[in-house]
Amino acid sequence: QDYYGKELRSSEDLKTMACVTPAQPLPWAAREALERVHEEVAARYYGCGLVLPECLASCRVLDLGSGSGRDCYVLSQLVGEKGHVTGIDMTKEQVEVGKKHLAYHMDKFGYRVPNVDFIWGFMEKLEDAGLANESYDVVCSNCVVNLAPDKSAVLREAYQVLKPGGEMHLSDVYVSGHLSEAARAHRVLWG
């Protein structure tokens, strides 16, 4: 919370490049959607890949660890005005940035009614945050499951809120071996 909420003001404040992916050509719709995201929201992007499932029109999407909402606002355009995107993040400062620019984005997208909301809460405890079981078509996450101390709880909770036949899409950092205690305790490497 301190690292992502207080230390980082933009992606240039990152202390490592471990989560930064090389530029890949994005589909046209994604590039166009990214261009409409507010500058402050886009500057606070710390993910490791853009999660863009296909066929999102009118879907209900949950973004775990939404941060300031960059991916939520991209997904908002892809689900359309009849869909809905919920972002949940444990960092109050990030959630506030996403909320602050809600009206800007809805106006920019031409939506009469907001199709995005942001919740402060923990992805290990989605029910405590007020998210109902079997209420989302898609659960996505961009480089935050790796930060959760209890990854099994995150995946269990995500599965609970998915509708039958729903999909999970994760872009994350994975390790194929065991980390040393020194690496686990290193604040910058953890963040």
PDB file of N, CA and C in Angstrom, residues 1 5 15 21 24 30 37 41 63 72 80 84 94-96 103 107 137 155 161 171-172 174-175:
ATOM      1  N   GLN A   1       0.820  -1.200   0.000  1.00  0.00           N
ATOM      2  CA  GLN A   1       0.000   0.000   0.000  1.00  0.00           C
ATOM      3  C   GLN A   1       0.857   1.255   0.000  1.00  0.00           C
ATOM      4  N   GLY A   5       0.746   3.406  -3.162  1.00  0.00           N
ATOM      5  CA  GLY A   5      -0.099   4.528  -2.797  1.00  0.00           C
ATOM      6  C   GLY A   5       0.627   5.822  -2.524  1.00  0.00           C
ATOM      7  N   LYS A  15      10.862   1.352  -9.051  1.00  0.00           N
ATOM      8  CA  LYS A  15      12.251   1.132  -8.633  1.00  0.00           C
ATOM      9  C   LYS A  15      12.897  -0.034  -9.378  1.00  0.00           C
ATOM     10  N   THR A  21       6.687  -4.654 -19.638  1.00  0.00           N
ATOM     11  CA  THR A  21       6.775  -5.498 -20.824  1.00  0.00           C
ATOM     12  C   THR A  21       7.254  -4.665 -22.005  1.00  0.00           C
ATOM     13  N   GLN A  24       4.503  -4.115 -27.509  1.00  0.00           N
ATOM     14  CA  GLN A  24       3.990  -5.065 -28.488  1.00  0.00           C
ATOM     15  C   GLN A  24       2.929  -4.342 -29.294  1.00  0.00           C
ATOM     16  N   ALA A  30      -7.731  -1.499 -29.084  1.00  0.00           N
ATOM     17  CA  ALA A  30      -7.047  -1.253 -27.811  1.00  0.00           C
ATOM     18  C   ALA A  30      -6.234   0.028 -27.865  1.00  0.00           C
ATOM     19  N   VAL A  37      -7.789   7.480 -22.476  1.00  0.00           N
ATOM     20  CA  VAL A  37      -7.640   7.398 -21.023  1.00  0.00           C
ATOM     21  C   VAL A  37      -6.943   8.660 -20.524  1.00  0.00           C
ATOM     22  N   VAL A  41      -4.420   9.053 -15.058  1.00  0.00           N
ATOM     23  CA  VAL A  41      -4.702   7.626 -14.895  1.00  0.00           C
ATOM     24  C   VAL A  41      -3.653   6.806 -15.638  1.00  0.00           C
ATOM     25  N   ASP A  63     -11.962  -6.192 -12.401  1.00  0.00           N
ATOM     26  CA  ASP A  63     -10.512  -6.033 -12.518  1.00  0.00           C
ATOM     27  C   ASP A  63      -9.924  -6.061 -11.116  1.00  0.00           C
ATOM     28  N   CYS A  72      -9.428  -0.528 -16.421  1.00  0.00           N
ATOM     29  CA  CYS A  72     -10.890  -0.421 -16.278  1.00  0.00           C
ATOM     30  C   CYS A  72     -11.468   0.498 -17.348  1.00  0.00           C
ATOM     31  N   GLY A  80     -18.786  -1.588 -23.609  1.00  0.00           N
ATOM     32  CA  GLY A  80     -19.830  -0.689 -24.084  1.00  0.00           C
ATOM     33  C   GLY A  80     -20.728  -0.198 -22.966  1.00  0.00           C
ATOM     34  N   HIS A  84     -20.486  -3.478 -17.846  1.00  0.00           N
ATOM     35  CA  HIS A  84     -20.060  -2.823 -16.609  1.00  0.00           C
ATOM     36  C   HIS A  84     -18.689  -3.347 -16.199  1.00  0.00           C
ATOM     37  N   GLN A  94      -4.886   5.098  -5.056  1.00  0.00           N
ATOM     38  CA  GLN A  94      -5.103   4.697  -6.450  1.00  0.00           C
ATOM     39  C   GLN A  94      -6.595   4.704  -6.789  1.00  0.00           C
ATOM     40  N   VAL A  95      -7.403   4.159  -5.901  1.00  0.00           N
ATOM     41  CA  VAL A  95      -8.860   4.117  -6.113  1.00  0.00           C
ATOM     42  C   VAL A  95      -9.405   5.536  -6.270  1.00  0.00           C
ATOM     43  N   GLU A  96      -8.900   6.456  -5.462  1.00  0.00           N
ATOM     44  CA  GLU A  96      -9.367   7.847  -5.546  1.00  0.00           C
ATOM     45  C   GLU A  96      -9.037   8.477  -6.893  1.00  0.00           C
ATOM     46  N   ALA A 103     -16.215  10.979 -14.390  1.00  0.00           N
ATOM     47  CA  ALA A 103     -17.040  11.843 -15.250  1.00  0.00           C
ATOM     48  C   ALA A 103     -16.309  12.189 -16.545  1.00  0.00           C
ATOM     49  N   ASP A 107     -17.882  11.094 -20.222  1.00  0.00           N
ATOM     50  CA  ASP A 107     -18.107  12.130 -21.236  1.00  0.00           C
ATOM     51  C   ASP A 107     -17.306  11.821 -22.507  1.00  0.00           C
ATOM     52  N   ASP A 137     -18.953 -11.904 -15.668  1.00  0.00           N
ATOM     53  CA  ASP A 137     -18.661 -12.742 -16.831  1.00  0.00           C
ATOM     54  C   ASP A 137     -17.163 -12.983 -16.960  1.00  0.00           C
ATOM     55  N   LEU A 155      -7.514 -16.561  -5.947  1.00  0.00           N
ATOM     56  CA  LEU A 155      -8.099 -17.374  -7.019  1.00  0.00           C
ATOM     57  C   LEU A 155      -9.439 -17.971  -6.598  1.00  0.00           C
ATOM     58  N   VAL A 161     -16.908 -15.276  -7.656  1.00  0.00           N
ATOM     59  CA  VAL A 161     -17.694 -14.184  -8.239  1.00  0.00           C
ATOM     60  C   VAL A 161     -17.974 -14.389  -9.732  1.00  0.00           C
ATOM     61  N   SER A 171      -2.550 -11.428 -16.341  1.00  0.00           N
ATOM     62  CA  SER A 171      -1.218 -11.093 -16.826  1.00  0.00           C
ATOM     63  C   SER A 171      -0.416 -10.833 -15.574  1.00  0.00           C
ATOM     64  N   ASP A 172       0.615 -11.628 -15.336  1.00  0.00           N
ATOM     65  CA  ASP A 172       1.281 -11.527 -14.049  1.00  0.00           C
ATOM     66  C   ASP A 172       2.724 -11.987 -14.145  1.00  0.00           C
ATOM     67  N   TYR A 174       5.355 -14.670 -12.711  1.00  0.00           N
ATOM     68  CA  TYR A 174       5.366 -15.988 -12.087  1.00  0.00           C
ATOM     69  C   TYR A 174       6.805 -16.417 -11.861  1.00  0.00           C
ATOM     70  N   VAL A 175       7.012 -17.274 -10.879  1.00  0.00           N
ATOM     71  CA  VAL A 175       8.346 -17.795 -10.600  1.00  0.00           C
ATOM     72  C   VAL A 175       8.276 -19.317 -10.674  1.00  0.00           C
TER      73      VAL A 175
END
